mmCIF file of C-alpha atoms in Angstrom:
data_model
loop_
_atom_site.group_PDB
_atom_site.id
_atom_site.type_symbol
_atom_site.label_atom_id
_atom_site.label_comp_id
_atom_site.label_asym_id
_atom_site.label_seq_id
_atom_site.Cartn_x
_atom_site.Cartn_y
_atom_site.Cartn_z
ATOM 1 C CA MET A 1 87.054 85.315 95.576
ATOM 2 C CA SER A 2 86.157 85.914 91.907
ATOM 3 C CA THR A 3 88.808 86.669 89.246
ATOM 4 C CA VAL A 4 87.999 89.014 86.600
ATOM 5 C CA LYS A 5 90.138 89.676 83.567
ATOM 6 C CA GLU A 6 89.559 92.116 80.809
ATOM 7 C CA ALA A 7 91.873 93.864 78.317
ATOM 8 C CA VAL A 8 91.475 96.505 75.724
ATOM 9 C CA GLU A 9 93.757 98.120 72.854
ATOM 10 C CA VAL A 10 94.116 101.598 73.247
ATOM 11 C CA ASP A 11 94.954 104.073 70.409
ATOM 12 C CA VAL A 12 97.881 105.665 72.311
ATOM 13 C CA PRO A 13 101.570 104.782 73.071
ATOM 14 C CA VAL A 14 102.507 102.559 75.881
ATOM 15 C CA ARG A 15 103.827 105.558 77.731
ATOM 16 C CA THR A 16 100.786 107.694 77.607
ATOM 17 C CA ALA A 17 98.481 104.626 78.671
ATOM 18 C CA TYR A 18 100.778 103.885 81.601
ATOM 19 C CA ASN A 19 101.246 107.582 82.672
ATOM 20 C CA GLN A 20 97.546 108.005 82.674
ATOM 21 C CA TRP A 21 96.863 104.896 84.689
ATOM 22 C CA THR A 22 99.343 106.322 87.389
ATOM 23 C CA GLN A 23 96.712 109.093 88.058
ATOM 24 C CA PHE A 24 94.630 107.494 90.417
ATOM 25 C CA GLU A 25 92.895 110.337 91.639
ATOM 26 C CA GLU A 26 91.246 110.608 88.246
ATOM 27 C CA PHE A 27 89.683 107.011 88.302
ATOM 28 C CA PRO A 28 86.320 108.257 89.252
ATOM 29 C CA GLN A 29 86.195 109.816 85.804
ATOM 30 C CA PHE A 30 86.074 106.416 83.985
ATOM 31 C CA MET A 31 85.495 103.770 86.773
ATOM 32 C CA GLU A 32 81.623 103.450 87.532
ATOM 33 C CA GLY A 33 80.946 103.256 91.399
ATOM 34 C CA VAL A 34 84.263 104.889 92.379
ATOM 35 C CA GLU A 35 83.590 108.059 94.147
ATOM 36 C CA GLU A 36 86.846 109.076 95.228
ATOM 37 C CA VAL A 37 90.627 107.892 95.308
ATOM 38 C CA ARG A 38 92.777 109.910 97.488
ATOM 39 C CA GLN A 39 96.537 109.284 97.052
ATOM 40 C CA ILE A 40 98.324 109.068 100.357
ATOM 41 C CA ASP A 41 101.763 108.619 99.087
ATOM 42 C CA GLU A 42 103.414 106.808 96.087
ATOM 43 C CA ARG A 43 102.549 103.384 97.557
ATOM 44 C CA HIS A 44 99.089 103.955 99.116
ATOM 45 C CA ASN A 45 95.689 104.949 98.226
ATOM 46 C CA HIS A 46 92.402 105.455 100.097
ATOM 47 C CA TRP A 47 89.315 104.521 98.079
ATOM 48 C CA THR A 48 85.567 105.496 98.497
ATOM 49 C CA THR A 49 83.146 103.590 96.316
ATOM 50 C CA LYS A 50 79.421 103.300 95.979
ATOM 51 C CA ILE A 51 77.986 100.369 94.360
ATOM 52 C CA GLY A 52 74.449 99.354 94.269
ATOM 53 C CA GLY A 53 73.733 101.658 97.146
ATOM 54 C CA VAL A 54 76.538 100.209 99.462
ATOM 55 C CA LYS A 55 79.130 102.532 100.345
ATOM 56 C CA ARG A 56 82.692 101.283 101.088
ATOM 57 C CA GLU A 57 85.928 102.561 102.122
ATOM 58 C CA PHE A 58 89.279 100.759 101.800
ATOM 59 C CA ASP A 59 92.931 101.318 101.372
ATOM 60 C CA THR A 60 95.430 99.920 98.895
ATOM 61 C CA GLU A 61 98.986 99.417 98.684
ATOM 62 C CA ILE A 62 100.982 99.226 95.313
ATOM 63 C CA VAL A 63 103.403 96.099 95.820
ATOM 64 C CA ASP A 64 105.031 96.186 92.247
ATOM 65 C CA GLN A 65 105.141 98.774 89.637
ATOM 66 C CA LEU A 66 107.403 99.116 86.627
ATOM 67 C CA PRO A 67 106.824 101.940 84.234
ATOM 68 C CA ASP A 68 105.288 101.136 80.973
ATOM 69 C CA ASP A 69 104.990 97.382 82.121
ATOM 70 C CA ARG A 70 102.733 96.852 85.269
ATOM 71 C CA ILE A 71 101.158 98.109 88.565
ATOM 72 C CA THR A 72 100.040 95.403 91.105
ATOM 73 C CA TRP A 73 98.277 96.228 94.253
ATOM 74 C CA ARG A 74 96.459 94.755 97.194
ATOM 75 C CA THR A 75 93.905 96.059 99.842
ATOM 76 C CA THR A 76 95.501 96.603 103.304
ATOM 77 C CA SER A 77 92.290 97.593 105.360
ATOM 78 C CA GLY A 78 88.768 98.459 105.120
ATOM 79 C CA ASP A 79 85.484 97.068 103.698
ATOM 80 C CA THR A 80 86.796 95.350 100.728
ATOM 81 C CA GLN A 81 89.509 92.596 100.027
ATOM 82 C CA GLN A 82 91.128 92.568 96.630
ATOM 83 C CA LYS A 83 94.320 92.280 94.743
ATOM 84 C CA GLY A 84 94.996 92.655 90.987
ATOM 85 C CA SER A 85 97.511 93.762 88.136
ATOM 86 C CA VAL A 86 97.105 95.776 85.064
ATOM 87 C CA ARG A 87 99.651 95.324 82.582
ATOM 88 C CA PHE A 88 100.659 97.618 79.414
ATOM 89 C CA GLU A 89 101.855 95.899 76.278
ATOM 90 C CA ARG A 90 103.407 97.900 73.382
ATOM 91 C CA LEU A 91 101.745 96.783 70.160
ATOM 92 C CA ASP A 92 103.455 99.553 68.114
ATOM 93 C CA ASP A 93 104.305 103.163 68.494
ATOM 94 C CA THR A 94 100.712 104.361 68.932
ATOM 95 C CA HIS A 95 98.821 101.290 70.110
ATOM 96 C CA THR A 96 98.784 99.508 73.583
ATOM 97 C CA ARG A 97 96.970 96.492 74.957
ATOM 98 C CA VAL A 98 96.167 97.325 78.632
ATOM 99 C CA GLU A 99 94.916 94.193 80.564
ATOM 100 C CA LEU A 100 93.519 94.194 84.104
ATOM 101 C CA VAL A 101 93.155 91.034 86.252
ATOM 102 C CA MET A 102 91.472 91.521 89.454
ATOM 103 C CA ASP A 103 90.846 89.151 92.399
ATOM 104 C CA VAL A 104 87.559 90.499 94.592
ATOM 105 C CA GLU A 105 86.336 88.876 97.560
ATOM 106 C CA THR A 106 82.715 89.756 97.749
ATOM 107 C CA SER A 107 80.937 90.556 101.001
ATOM 108 C CA GLY A 108 77.191 90.591 101.908
ATOM 109 C CA ALA A 109 74.436 88.948 100.318
ATOM 110 C CA ALA A 110 73.766 91.767 97.794
ATOM 111 C CA GLU A 111 77.218 91.724 96.395
ATOM 112 C CA LYS A 112 77.637 87.922 96.385
ATOM 113 C CA ALA A 113 74.415 87.927 94.318
ATOM 114 C CA GLY A 114 75.585 90.641 92.185
ATOM 115 C CA ASP A 115 78.808 88.704 91.612
ATOM 116 C CA MET A 116 76.890 85.444 90.828
ATOM 117 C CA LEU A 117 74.986 87.407 88.140
ATOM 118 C CA GLY A 118 78.280 88.700 86.651
ATOM 119 C CA MET A 119 77.680 92.263 87.742
ATOM 120 C CA ILE A 120 81.566 92.688 88.905
ATOM 121 C CA ASP A 121 82.643 91.264 85.595
ATOM 122 C CA ARG A 122 80.431 93.700 83.541
ATOM 123 C CA ARG A 123 81.450 96.638 85.533
ATOM 124 C CA ILE A 124 85.085 96.079 85.264
ATOM 125 C CA LYS A 125 84.657 95.476 81.448
ATOM 126 C CA GLY A 126 82.706 98.826 81.287
ATOM 127 C CA ASP A 127 85.533 100.556 83.265
ATOM 128 C CA MET A 128 88.314 99.561 80.620
ATOM 129 C CA LYS A 129 86.175 100.566 77.654
ATOM 130 C CA ARG A 130 85.755 103.894 79.602
ATOM 131 C CA PHE A 131 89.246 104.153 80.181
ATOM 132 C CA LYS A 132 90.030 103.514 76.447
ATOM 133 C CA SER A 133 87.636 106.508 75.932
ATOM 134 C CA PHE A 134 89.120 108.776 78.418
ATOM 135 C CA VAL A 135 92.858 108.337 77.361
ATOM 136 C CA GLU A 136 92.217 108.492 73.553
ATOM 137 C CA GLU A 137 89.812 111.562 73.937
ATOM 138 C CA ARG A 138 92.329 113.386 75.788
ATOM 139 C CA GLY A 139 95.065 112.960 73.151
ATOM 140 C CA GLY A 140 97.738 112.749 76.155
ATOM 141 C CA GLU A 141 97.923 111.790 79.795
ATOM 142 C CA SER A 142 97.049 114.297 82.526
ATOM 143 C CA GLY A 143 100.175 113.685 84.589
ATOM 144 C CA ALA A 144 102.698 110.800 85.232
ATOM 145 C CA TRP A 145 104.471 108.957 87.954
ATOM 146 C CA ARG A 146 107.439 107.131 86.606
ATOM 147 C CA GLY A 147 109.089 105.780 89.826
ATOM 148 C CA ARG A 148 109.706 101.997 90.831
ATOM 149 C CA ILE A 149 108.305 100.032 93.240
ATOM 150 C CA LYS A 150 109.793 96.538 93.929
ATOM 151 C CA PRO A 151 107.823 93.517 95.682
ATOM 152 C CA GLY A 152 109.341 93.609 99.135
ATOM 153 C CA ASP A 153 110.385 97.391 99.186
ATOM 154 C CA THR A 154 109.339 99.080 102.227
ATOM 155 C CA GLY A 155 109.202 102.737 101.243
ATOM 156 C CA GLY A 156 109.916 105.428 98.743
ATOM 157 C CA SER A 157 110.458 105.524 94.898
ATOM 158 C CA THR A 158 113.733 105.020 93.022
ATOM 159 C CA PRO A 159 115.949 108.265 93.873
ATOM 160 C CA GLY A 160 115.307 110.888 91.335
ATOM 161 C CA THR A 161 112.088 109.965 90.267
ATOM 162 C CA PRO A 162 109.128 112.476 90.632
ATOM 163 C CA SER A 163 106.581 112.178 93.199
ATOM 164 C CA PRO A 164 102.994 110.910 92.428
ATOM 165 C CA GLY A 165 100.998 113.125 90.520
ATOM 166 C CA THR A 166 103.917 115.365 89.137
ATOM 167 C CA PHE A 167 104.101 115.846 85.408
ATOM 168 C CA THR A 168 107.155 114.519 83.495
#
């Protein structure tokens, strides 16, 4: 399993950076190789990727989510095994550090070779730079989900929180 870590400083408030990251269905706009992310419910997403001509589909589950602080996930089924966390650190009123750490299990000879050549690391670094541009050029988030998911929870958001994809 390869571990990749990348951080960027974005010129938006922590709330804006976090809120935009919760809009998973918009990931294809800044994540290279991600064709589609379909949000199933507030904890689960279905991903379709195509990297180096290899198409993969897999499902992820959010296992920990705290607004303006972190989102942690893992794969639950499909062609890809990974887990990761993105953290949001307020630097001041208009700047945020966004740090992504991912553990990725490569499968297949081409993917293993690509990993050994640093392709996964470069892709994730590029994705983080594109996220920076995406959120800064927008000037604000396209939506938000402010619910809390705790490790060990089996369902729903905290009562009174909006559903995924709703604007706050």
